Coordinates of C-alpha atoms in Angstrom, one line a residue:
M104 CA 67.3 17.9 25.2
K105 CA 64.1 16.9 23.4
K106 CA 65.1 13.5 23.3
K107 CA 66.2 13.3 26.8
R108 CA 62.4 14.6 28.0
S109 CA 61.1 11.9 25.5
Y110 CA 63.4 9.6 27.8
Y111 CA 62.7 10.8 31.1
K112 CA 59.0 10.4 30.0
I113 CA 59.2 6.8 29.1
I114 CA 60.7 6.1 32.1
F115 CA 58.1 7.5 34.2
V116 CA 55.2 5.9 32.3
I117 CA 57.1 2.8 33.1
I118 CA 57.4 3.3 36.9
V119 CA 53.7 4.1 36.8
L120 CA 52.7 1.1 35.3
L121 CA 54.7 -1.1 37.5
I122 CA 53.2 0.6 40.5
L123 CA 49.7 0.3 39.1
S124 CA 50.9 -2.9 38.8
A125 CA 51.3 -4.2 42.1
C126 CA 48.3 -1.6 44.0
S127 CA 44.8 -2.9 45.2
V128 CA 41.9 -1.7 43.6
T129 CA 41.6 0.8 46.6
D130 CA 45.3 2.0 46.0
K131 CA 44.8 1.9 41.9
Y132 CA 42.0 4.8 42.2
S133 CA 43.5 6.6 45.4
L134 CA 46.5 7.1 42.8
A135 CA 44.6 8.6 40.0
Y136 CA 42.9 10.1 43.0
D137 CA 46.1 11.8 44.2
F138 CA 47.6 12.9 41.0
Y139 CA 43.8 14.7 40.4
M140 CA 44.6 16.8 43.2
K141 CA 47.7 17.7 42.7
S142 CA 46.8 18.8 39.1
N143 CA 48.5 16.2 37.3
Y144 CA 45.4 15.9 34.5
V145 CA 47.5 14.0 31.7
V146 CA 48.8 11.1 34.6
A147 CA 45.5 11.4 36.1
I148 CA 43.4 10.3 33.2
Q149 CA 45.9 7.9 32.0
L150 CA 45.3 6.0 35.9
Y151 CA 42.0 6.5 35.6
D152 CA 41.6 5.0 32.5
D153 CA 43.9 1.9 33.4
F154 CA 41.4 1.6 36.5
L155 CA 38.1 2.2 34.7
E156 CA 39.5 -0.7 32.1
N157 CA 39.5 -3.4 35.0
H158 CA 36.6 -1.9 37.4
E159 CA 34.2 -0.8 35.4
H160 CA 31.2 -1.6 37.6
T161 CA 32.8 -1.5 40.8
A162 CA 31.4 1.5 43.5
M163 CA 34.5 3.9 42.4
A164 CA 33.5 3.5 38.9
V165 CA 31.2 6.5 38.8
K166 CA 33.3 9.2 41.1
S167 CA 36.3 8.4 39.0
R168 CA 34.7 9.0 35.6
L169 CA 33.5 12.1 37.0
E170 CA 36.8 13.0 38.3
R171 CA 38.4 12.2 34.5
S172 CA 36.2 14.5 33.1
D173 CA 37.0 17.3 35.0
C174 CA 40.5 16.6 34.1
Y175 CA 39.7 16.9 30.7
Y176 CA 37.7 20.1 31.7
Q177 CA 40.7 21.5 33.2
L178 CA 43.4 20.7 30.3
G179 CA 40.6 22.1 27.9
Y180 CA 40.1 25.3 30.3
K181 CA 44.1 26.1 29.7
A182 CA 44.4 25.4 26.3
Y183 CA 41.1 27.5 26.3
R184 CA 42.7 30.7 27.9
K185 CA 45.4 30.3 25.2
E186 CA 43.0 30.4 22.8
N187 CA 43.4 27.3 21.2
W188 CA 40.6 26.5 19.8
I189 CA 41.8 22.8 18.3
L190 CA 42.9 21.8 21.4
A191 CA 40.2 23.0 23.8
S192 CA 37.2 21.7 22.0
R193 CA 38.8 17.8 21.6
L194 CA 39.8 17.9 25.1
F195 CA 35.9 19.6 26.3
F196 CA 34.3 17.5 23.7
L197 CA 36.4 14.1 25.7
A198 CA 34.8 15.9 29.2
N199 CA 31.3 15.4 28.1
S200 CA 30.0 17.4 30.6
E201 CA 27.5 20.4 31.1
I202 CA 30.5 22.9 32.1
A203 CA 32.8 21.7 29.0
D204 CA 29.7 22.3 27.1
G205 CA 29.7 25.9 27.9
Y206 CA 33.0 26.5 26.5
L207 CA 33.2 24.1 23.8
D208 CA 30.6 25.9 21.6
N209 CA 32.3 28.9 21.8
C210 CA 35.1 27.2 20.4
Y211 CA 33.5 25.8 17.7
Y212 CA 32.2 29.5 16.7
Q213 CA 35.9 30.4 16.9
L214 CA 36.9 28.0 14.7
S215 CA 34.0 28.6 12.5
E216 CA 35.0 32.4 12.4
I217 CA 38.5 31.7 11.5
S218 CA 37.4 29.0 8.6
K219 CA 35.1 31.6 7.0
A220 CA 37.9 34.0 6.8
Q221 CA 40.0 31.3 5.2
N222 CA 37.0 31.2 2.8
D223 CA 36.5 27.2 4.2
I224 CA 32.8 27.5 4.2
D225 CA 32.5 23.9 3.9
Q226 CA 34.4 23.5 7.1
T227 CA 32.5 26.5 8.5
L228 CA 29.4 24.8 8.2
D229 CA 30.4 21.8 9.8
Y230 CA 31.3 23.9 13.0
Y231 CA 27.9 25.2 12.9
N232 CA 26.5 21.9 12.4
K233 CA 28.4 20.8 16.2
I234 CA 26.9 23.3 17.3
T235 CA 23.2 22.9 16.8
S236 CA 23.2 19.2 16.8
Y237 CA 25.1 18.4 19.8
L238 CA 25.0 21.4 22.0
E239 CA 21.3 22.5 21.6
N240 CA 21.7 24.7 24.8
S241 CA 24.1 26.8 23.7
E242 CA 23.2 30.5 23.8
L243 CA 24.8 30.7 20.4
I244 CA 22.5 29.3 18.1
P245 CA 20.6 32.3 17.2
E246 CA 23.2 33.3 15.8
V247 CA 25.1 30.5 14.5
L248 CA 21.4 29.8 12.5
F249 CA 21.2 33.1 11.2
N250 CA 24.9 33.1 9.7
R251 CA 24.1 29.8 8.0
I252 CA 21.0 31.1 6.9
N253 CA 23.1 33.6 5.0
I254 CA 25.5 31.3 3.8
Y255 CA 22.5 29.3 2.4
L256 CA 20.8 32.3 0.6
E257 CA 24.7 33.2 -0.5
R258 CA 24.7 29.5 -2.3
D259 CA 21.2 29.8 -3.4
E260 CA 20.7 26.8 -1.2
K261 CA 16.6 28.2 -0.5
Y262 CA 15.2 24.9 0.9
L263 CA 17.9 24.5 4.1
A264 CA 17.8 28.2 4.4
F265 CA 13.9 28.3 4.9
Q266 CA 14.6 24.9 7.5
D267 CA 16.7 26.7 9.5
Y268 CA 14.6 30.0 9.7
H269 CA 11.5 27.8 10.4
F270 CA 13.4 26.6 13.7
L271 CA 14.9 29.9 14.7
W272 CA 11.5 31.0 14.1
S273 CA 10.4 28.6 16.1
N274 CA 12.1 28.7 19.2
Y275 CA 13.4 32.2 18.7
P276 CA 10.3 34.3 17.9
D277 CA 11.2 37.6 19.5
N278 CA 15.2 37.4 19.0
E279 CA 16.5 40.5 17.0
L280 CA 18.1 38.1 14.9
T281 CA 15.2 36.5 13.7
K282 CA 13.9 39.6 12.6
R283 CA 16.9 40.9 11.1
I284 CA 16.5 37.7 8.3
Q285 CA 12.8 37.5 8.3
P286 CA 12.4 39.9 5.2
E287 CA 14.6 38.2 3.5
I288 CA 12.6 35.0 3.6
D289 CA 9.4 36.7 3.0
Q290 CA 10.4 37.3 -0.4
L291 CA 11.2 33.9 -1.1
L292 CA 8.0 32.3 0.4
P293 CA 6.7 31.7 -3.7
Y294 CA 10.1 29.6 -4.3
Y295 CA 9.0 27.6 -1.5
V296 CA 5.6 26.8 -2.4
Q297 CA 7.0 26.0 -5.7
Q298 CA 9.3 23.6 -4.1
A299 CA 6.0 22.0 -2.3
I300 CA 4.9 21.7 -5.7
S301 CA 8.0 19.8 -6.8
F302 CA 7.9 17.9 -3.7
K303 CA 4.1 16.8 -4.4
E304 CA 4.7 15.9 -8.3
N305 CA 7.3 13.7 -7.1
A306 CA 5.4 11.9 -4.6
E307 CA 6.8 13.2 -1.9
H308 CA 3.3 14.1 -0.2
D309 CA 4.7 14.1 3.3
K310 CA 8.0 16.5 2.4
A311 CA 5.4 18.1 0.8
L312 CA 3.1 18.9 3.8
D313 CA 5.7 19.5 6.4
L314 CA 7.0 22.1 3.8
L315 CA 3.5 24.4 3.0
F316 CA 3.0 23.3 7.2
K317 CA 6.0 25.4 8.3
L318 CA 4.7 28.4 5.2
N319 CA 1.6 28.4 6.9
Q320 CA 3.0 29.3 10.1
Y321 CA 3.8 32.9 8.7
P322 CA 2.1 35.8 8.1
T323 CA 1.9 36.6 4.0
S324 CA -0.3 37.4 0.9
I325 CA 0.1 33.5 -0.4
K326 CA -1.4 32.0 2.5
D327 CA -5.1 31.1 0.3
Q328 CA -2.2 29.5 -2.2
I329 CA -0.4 28.0 0.6
F330 CA -4.4 26.1 1.6
D331 CA -4.7 25.6 -1.7
E332 CA -1.5 23.3 -2.6
I333 CA -2.0 21.9 1.1
S334 CA -5.6 20.3 -0.4
A335 CA -4.3 19.1 -3.5
V336 CA -1.6 17.2 -1.1
Y337 CA -4.1 15.8 0.7
L338 CA -6.3 14.7 -2.3
L339 CA -3.8 12.9 -4.0
K340 CA -3.1 11.1 -0.7
A341 CA -6.4 10.2 0.0
E342 CA -6.4 8.7 -3.6
A343 CA -3.6 7.1 -3.0
E344 CA -5.0 5.3 0.3
I345 CA -8.4 4.5 -1.8
G346 CA -6.3 2.1 -3.5
K347 CA -5.2 0.1 -0.9
L348 CA -8.7 0.6 0.6
K349 CA -7.2 2.1 3.7
L350 CA -10.6 3.8 3.6
L351 CA -10.8 5.1 7.2
K352 CA -7.2 7.1 6.5
A353 CA -8.9 7.9 3.0
K354 CA -11.5 9.8 4.9
S355 CA -9.0 11.6 7.5
F356 CA -7.4 13.0 4.1
Y357 CA -11.0 13.7 2.3
D358 CA -11.8 15.7 5.8
S359 CA -8.6 17.7 5.3
V360 CA -9.0 18.4 1.6
V361 CA -12.3 20.2 2.6
F362 CA -10.9 21.7 5.5
Y363 CA -8.3 23.9 3.7
S364 CA -10.3 24.3 0.3
P365 CA -14.1 24.2 1.6
E366 CA -15.0 24.8 -2.3
K367 CA -14.0 21.2 -2.8
K368 CA -16.3 19.7 -0.8
K369 CA -19.1 18.8 -3.4
F370 CA -16.3 16.9 -5.5
V371 CA -14.8 15.3 -2.6
Q372 CA -18.6 14.1 -2.3
E373 CA -19.0 13.1 -5.8
E374 CA -15.3 11.2 -5.5
T375 CA -16.6 9.2 -2.8
A376 CA -19.9 8.5 -3.8
K377 CA -18.3 7.4 -6.9
T378 CA -15.8 5.3 -5.3
C379 CA -18.3 3.5 -3.1
D380 CA -20.0 2.5 -6.4
D381 CA -16.9 0.9 -7.9
L382 CA -17.0 -0.9 -4.4
I383 CA -20.9 -2.1 -4.7
A384 CA -19.7 -3.5 -8.6
Q385 CA -17.0 -5.0 -7.2
G386 CA -19.0 -6.6 -4.6
N387 CA -21.6 -7.7 -7.1
D388 CA -19.4 -9.4 -9.2
K389 CA -18.5 -11.9 -5.9
I390 CA -22.2 -12.1 -5.6
D391 CA -21.9 -13.6 -9.0
N392 CA -19.5 -15.9 -8.0
Y393 CA -21.3 -17.1 -4.9
E394 CA -19.0 -14.8 -3.0
F395 CA -21.3 -13.8 -0.4
D396 CA -19.5 -13.1 3.0
E397 CA -16.8 -11.5 0.5
A398 CA -19.0 -9.0 -1.0
I399 CA -21.0 -7.8 2.4
S400 CA -17.5 -7.2 3.5
T401 CA -16.9 -5.0 0.4
Y402 CA -19.9 -3.1 0.3
S403 CA -18.9 -2.5 4.3
F404 CA -16.1 -0.8 3.2
C405 CA -18.4 2.3 1.6
F406 CA -19.1 3.0 5.4
D407 CA -15.5 4.4 6.4
L408 CA -15.9 6.8 3.7
I409 CA -19.4 7.6 4.0
E410 CA -21.3 7.1 7.3
N411 CA -25.2 4.7 6.9
Y412 CA -24.9 4.9 3.0
Q413 CA -28.1 3.8 1.8
A414 CA -27.0 1.6 -1.2
A415 CA -24.5 -0.1 0.8
E416 CA -26.8 -0.9 3.4
D417 CA -29.4 -2.0 0.8
A418 CA -26.6 -4.1 -1.0
I419 CA -25.6 -6.1 2.4
N420 CA -29.5 -7.0 3.1
S421 CA -29.4 -7.8 -0.5
A422 CA -26.6 -10.0 -0.3
K423 CA -27.7 -11.4 2.8
E424 CA -31.0 -12.5 1.1
Q425 CA -29.2 -14.0 -1.4
K426 CA -26.8 -16.0 0.5
K427 CA -30.1 -17.9 2.4
H428 CA -31.4 -18.4 -1.0
Y429 CA -28.5 -19.6 -2.0
Q430 CA -27.9 -22.4 0.9
K431 CA -31.7 -23.3 0.3
A432 CA -31.0 -23.6 -3.5
L433 CA -28.0 -25.9 -2.7
E434 CA -29.8 -28.1 -0.4
F435 CA -32.2 -28.4 -2.8
Q436 CA -29.6 -29.7 -5.6
Q437 CA -27.9 -31.7 -3.5
Q438 CA -31.3 -33.7 -3.2
A439 CA -32.0 -33.7 -6.7
S440 CA -28.7 -35.2 -7.4
Q441 CA -29.3 -37.9 -5.4
Y442 CA -32.5 -38.6 -7.0
E443 CA -31.2 -38.6 -10.4
D444 CA -28.4 -41.3 -9.4
E445 CA -31.3 -43.5 -8.2
E446 CA -32.8 -42.7 -11.8
N447 CA -35.9 -41.1 -10.0
Y448 CA -36.1 -38.5 -12.4
T449 CA -39.3 -37.0 -11.9
Q450 CA -38.5 -36.0 -8.2
A451 CA -34.8 -35.2 -9.8
L452 CA -36.6 -32.4 -11.5
N453 CA -38.9 -31.6 -8.7
F454 CA -36.1 -30.9 -6.5
Y455 CA -34.4 -29.1 -9.7
R456 CA -37.0 -26.9 -10.5
K457 CA -37.0 -26.0 -6.2
S458 CA -33.5 -25.0 -6.8
Y459 CA -33.9 -22.6 -9.4
A460 CA -36.3 -20.7 -7.9
E461 CA -34.6 -20.4 -4.7
Y462 CA -31.5 -19.5 -6.3
E463 CA -30.0 -19.7 -10.8
L464 CA -27.6 -21.8 -9.5
E465 CA -24.9 -22.4 -12.7
G466 CA -26.0 -25.3 -14.6
V467 CA -29.2 -26.1 -12.8
Q468 CA -31.3 -24.9 -15.8
E469 CA -29.1 -27.7 -18.0
K470 CA -30.3 -30.2 -15.4
I471 CA -33.8 -29.2 -15.0
F472 CA -34.0 -29.5 -19.2
I473 CA -32.3 -33.3 -18.6
M474 CA -34.6 -34.6 -16.3
A475 CA -37.3 -33.2 -18.2
N476 CA -35.9 -35.2 -21.3
L477 CA -35.4 -38.6 -19.1
K478 CA -38.7 -38.1 -17.2
R479 CA -40.7 -38.1 -21.0
A480 CA -38.0 -40.6 -22.5
E481 CA -39.1 -43.3 -20.0
A482 CA -42.5 -42.4 -20.4
E483 CA -43.0 -42.6 -24.4
P484 CA -39.7 -42.9 -25.8
K485 CA -40.6 -42.9 -29.4
K486 CA -43.5 -40.4 -30.0
F487 CA -40.5 -38.2 -27.7
A488 CA -37.8 -39.1 -30.4
L489 CA -40.6 -38.3 -33.4
D490 CA -41.5 -35.2 -31.9
I491 CA -37.9 -34.0 -31.5
M492 CA -37.6 -34.3 -35.2
L493 CA -40.9 -32.7 -35.9
D494 CA -40.0 -29.6 -33.8
Y495 CA -36.7 -29.3 -35.5
R496 CA -36.2 -25.4 -36.8
N497 CA -39.8 -25.3 -36.0
G498 CA -40.9 -28.4 -38.3
R499 CA -38.4 -27.3 -40.9
L500 CA -37.3 -30.6 -41.7
S501 CA -41.0 -31.8 -42.1
D502 CA -42.0 -29.2 -44.2
R503 CA -39.0 -30.1 -46.6
L504 CA -40.3 -33.9 -47.0
L505 CA -43.5 -33.3 -47.5
L506 CA -42.7 -30.5 -50.1
L507 CA -40.5 -33.5 -51.7
Y508 CA -42.7 -35.8 -51.5
E509 CA -45.6 -33.2 -53.3
E510 CA -43.2 -32.5 -55.6
Q511 CA -42.0 -36.1 -56.8
K512 CA -45.8 -36.7 -57.1
A513 CA -46.0 -34.1 -59.6
I514 CA -43.6 -35.1 -61.6
F515 CA -44.1 -38.6 -61.9
G516 CA -47.9 -38.9 -60.4
E517 CA -49.1 -39.7 -57.3
D518 CA -49.5 -43.6 -58.2
L519 CA -45.7 -43.9 -58.8
V520 CA -44.2 -42.1 -55.5
S521 CA -44.5 -43.7 -52.3
S522 CA -43.2 -42.7 -48.4
S523 CA -42.7 -44.7 -45.9
G524 CA -43.7 -41.9 -43.4
W525 CA -41.5 -41.2 -40.2
R526 CA -40.4 -44.1 -38.5
V527 CA -38.7 -44.6 -35.2
S528 CA -36.8 -47.7 -33.9
Y529 CA -34.3 -47.9 -31.1
A530 CA -30.6 -47.3 -31.4
A531 CA -27.4 -48.3 -30.0
G532 CA -26.9 -46.2 -26.9
E533 CA -29.0 -45.2 -24.0
Y534 CA -31.9 -42.9 -24.8
K535 CA -31.0 -43.3 -28.3
F536 CA -33.1 -43.9 -31.2
E537 CA -33.6 -43.7 -34.8
V538 CA -35.9 -41.7 -36.7
R539 CA -36.2 -42.4 -40.6
Y540 CA -38.5 -41.2 -43.4
D541 CA -38.1 -42.6 -47.1
I542 CA -39.8 -41.1 -50.6
L543 CA -39.6 -44.1 -53.2
T544 CA -40.0 -42.6 -57.4
P545 CA -39.6 -43.9 -60.5
D546 CA -36.2 -42.7 -60.9
A547 CA -34.5 -42.3 -57.4
N548 CA -35.5 -43.5 -53.9
Y549 CA -34.4 -41.1 -50.9
Y550 CA -33.8 -42.7 -47.7
Y551 CA -33.4 -40.1 -44.7
A552 CA -32.2 -41.2 -41.4
W553 CA -31.4 -39.1 -38.2
R554 CA -30.1 -40.0 -34.9
V555 CA -31.9 -38.3 -32.1
D556 CA -30.4 -38.3 -28.6
L557 CA -33.1 -37.8 -26.3
K558 CA -31.2 -37.0 -23.2
H559 CA -30.1 -33.6 -24.8
Q560 CA -32.6 -33.5 -27.9
K561 CA -30.0 -33.5 -29.9
I562 CA -30.1 -34.5 -33.4
S563 CA -27.1 -35.9 -35.9
P564 CA -27.9 -36.7 -40.0
S565 CA -26.9 -40.5 -40.6
N566 CA -26.4 -39.8 -44.3
K567 CA -25.1 -37.0 -46.6
I568 CA -28.9 -36.5 -47.4
S569 CA -30.1 -36.3 -44.1
E570 CA -27.2 -33.9 -43.7
D571 CA -28.3 -31.5 -46.7
L572 CA -31.7 -31.7 -45.5
M573 CA -30.4 -29.9 -42.3
K574 CA -28.6 -27.2 -44.0
K575 CA -31.5 -26.0 -46.0

């Protein structure tokens, strides 16, 4: 008998399809509508599907969808009347209409009761989730949340229980179920604070704040502790923004620290001042590298934390003034360099000194020393070479030569010992001179010689005894 019914059903569908293929657009819709009006909803749905598949954007498409939705609803309602909750829920879901949703939530609730009786709690929670997530206007939501909170408490899932309670309390504060569950939640508030502390310690700052702010909405004896933890989280957030130089955000978080813990005001002031001091030190380092604009920018960050911060104002003004001197020093240095290239050492020296007076540029002091040497080397090279020798280590070479000369005269007699005195002569190389000093005795002759670099005032020994004398 069942085989015959299946056979007739197949024949019926084939006939319908043949009719459809021969129909115009209007005829296809009309055929579906006729079956719909005759309450033959299964066939009507098939015909509406076929029509919409090929004519989705026609004028009759909207009307077709609404009528197809009602077909699903009517079929769902029949299943609902028979308490076939699974079939009814599927059909109501496909109907996707407000009237269908009015029954769909009850289907899910009935299915949740069945699964709960079978101790299939995960399935029960799944049905609850369908109601709370997709059927937000359901009048069953307070009861669903109440039941789900109790399940979470039994499973020791306190955080999830609190999330549901917060939604229940926020949206249904006067509901009897909200009042019934509140005492159990109140007992768990210290646990939730500890949960927030765990979030904070794991750097989940926003998650910690979200939980703490929810706790803060309820009357509780641990309000001060909640405020203190909120303040602590904001302090960590402020420190994180300081590290990223997002100081306006840091200032906002610092303000929140003080708002929730006024006793931390002095600490926050000290921390912001310390941060500004660090910024000024960083700016000063940039000044040392002649990065004046970057330094000013770094100093300016202080104003995001402390309005009209005087130390930053002073540093910025100083940087601007130093920048002017620096730029002027560069101009003088460039002019000095041009005179140096022209071997006009007098003018080069003059402008290097002007440059150094404006700003102590790196290397300029060395240039002043060299230009002064070259200027004198041009004027009196031999005298300059001898002066360098006589000034070496505050006259130590000269003193030792004189001492040696006197010692030899004491040994051999004044008539048998002679000295050449200081003698200066030109040596190979630019601004290089040789300086000699000889002591002759009956026993031995001492020939001392050094090469003197006038440009850098450097002395190099020309032989071993000269080198040894320099070491004494």
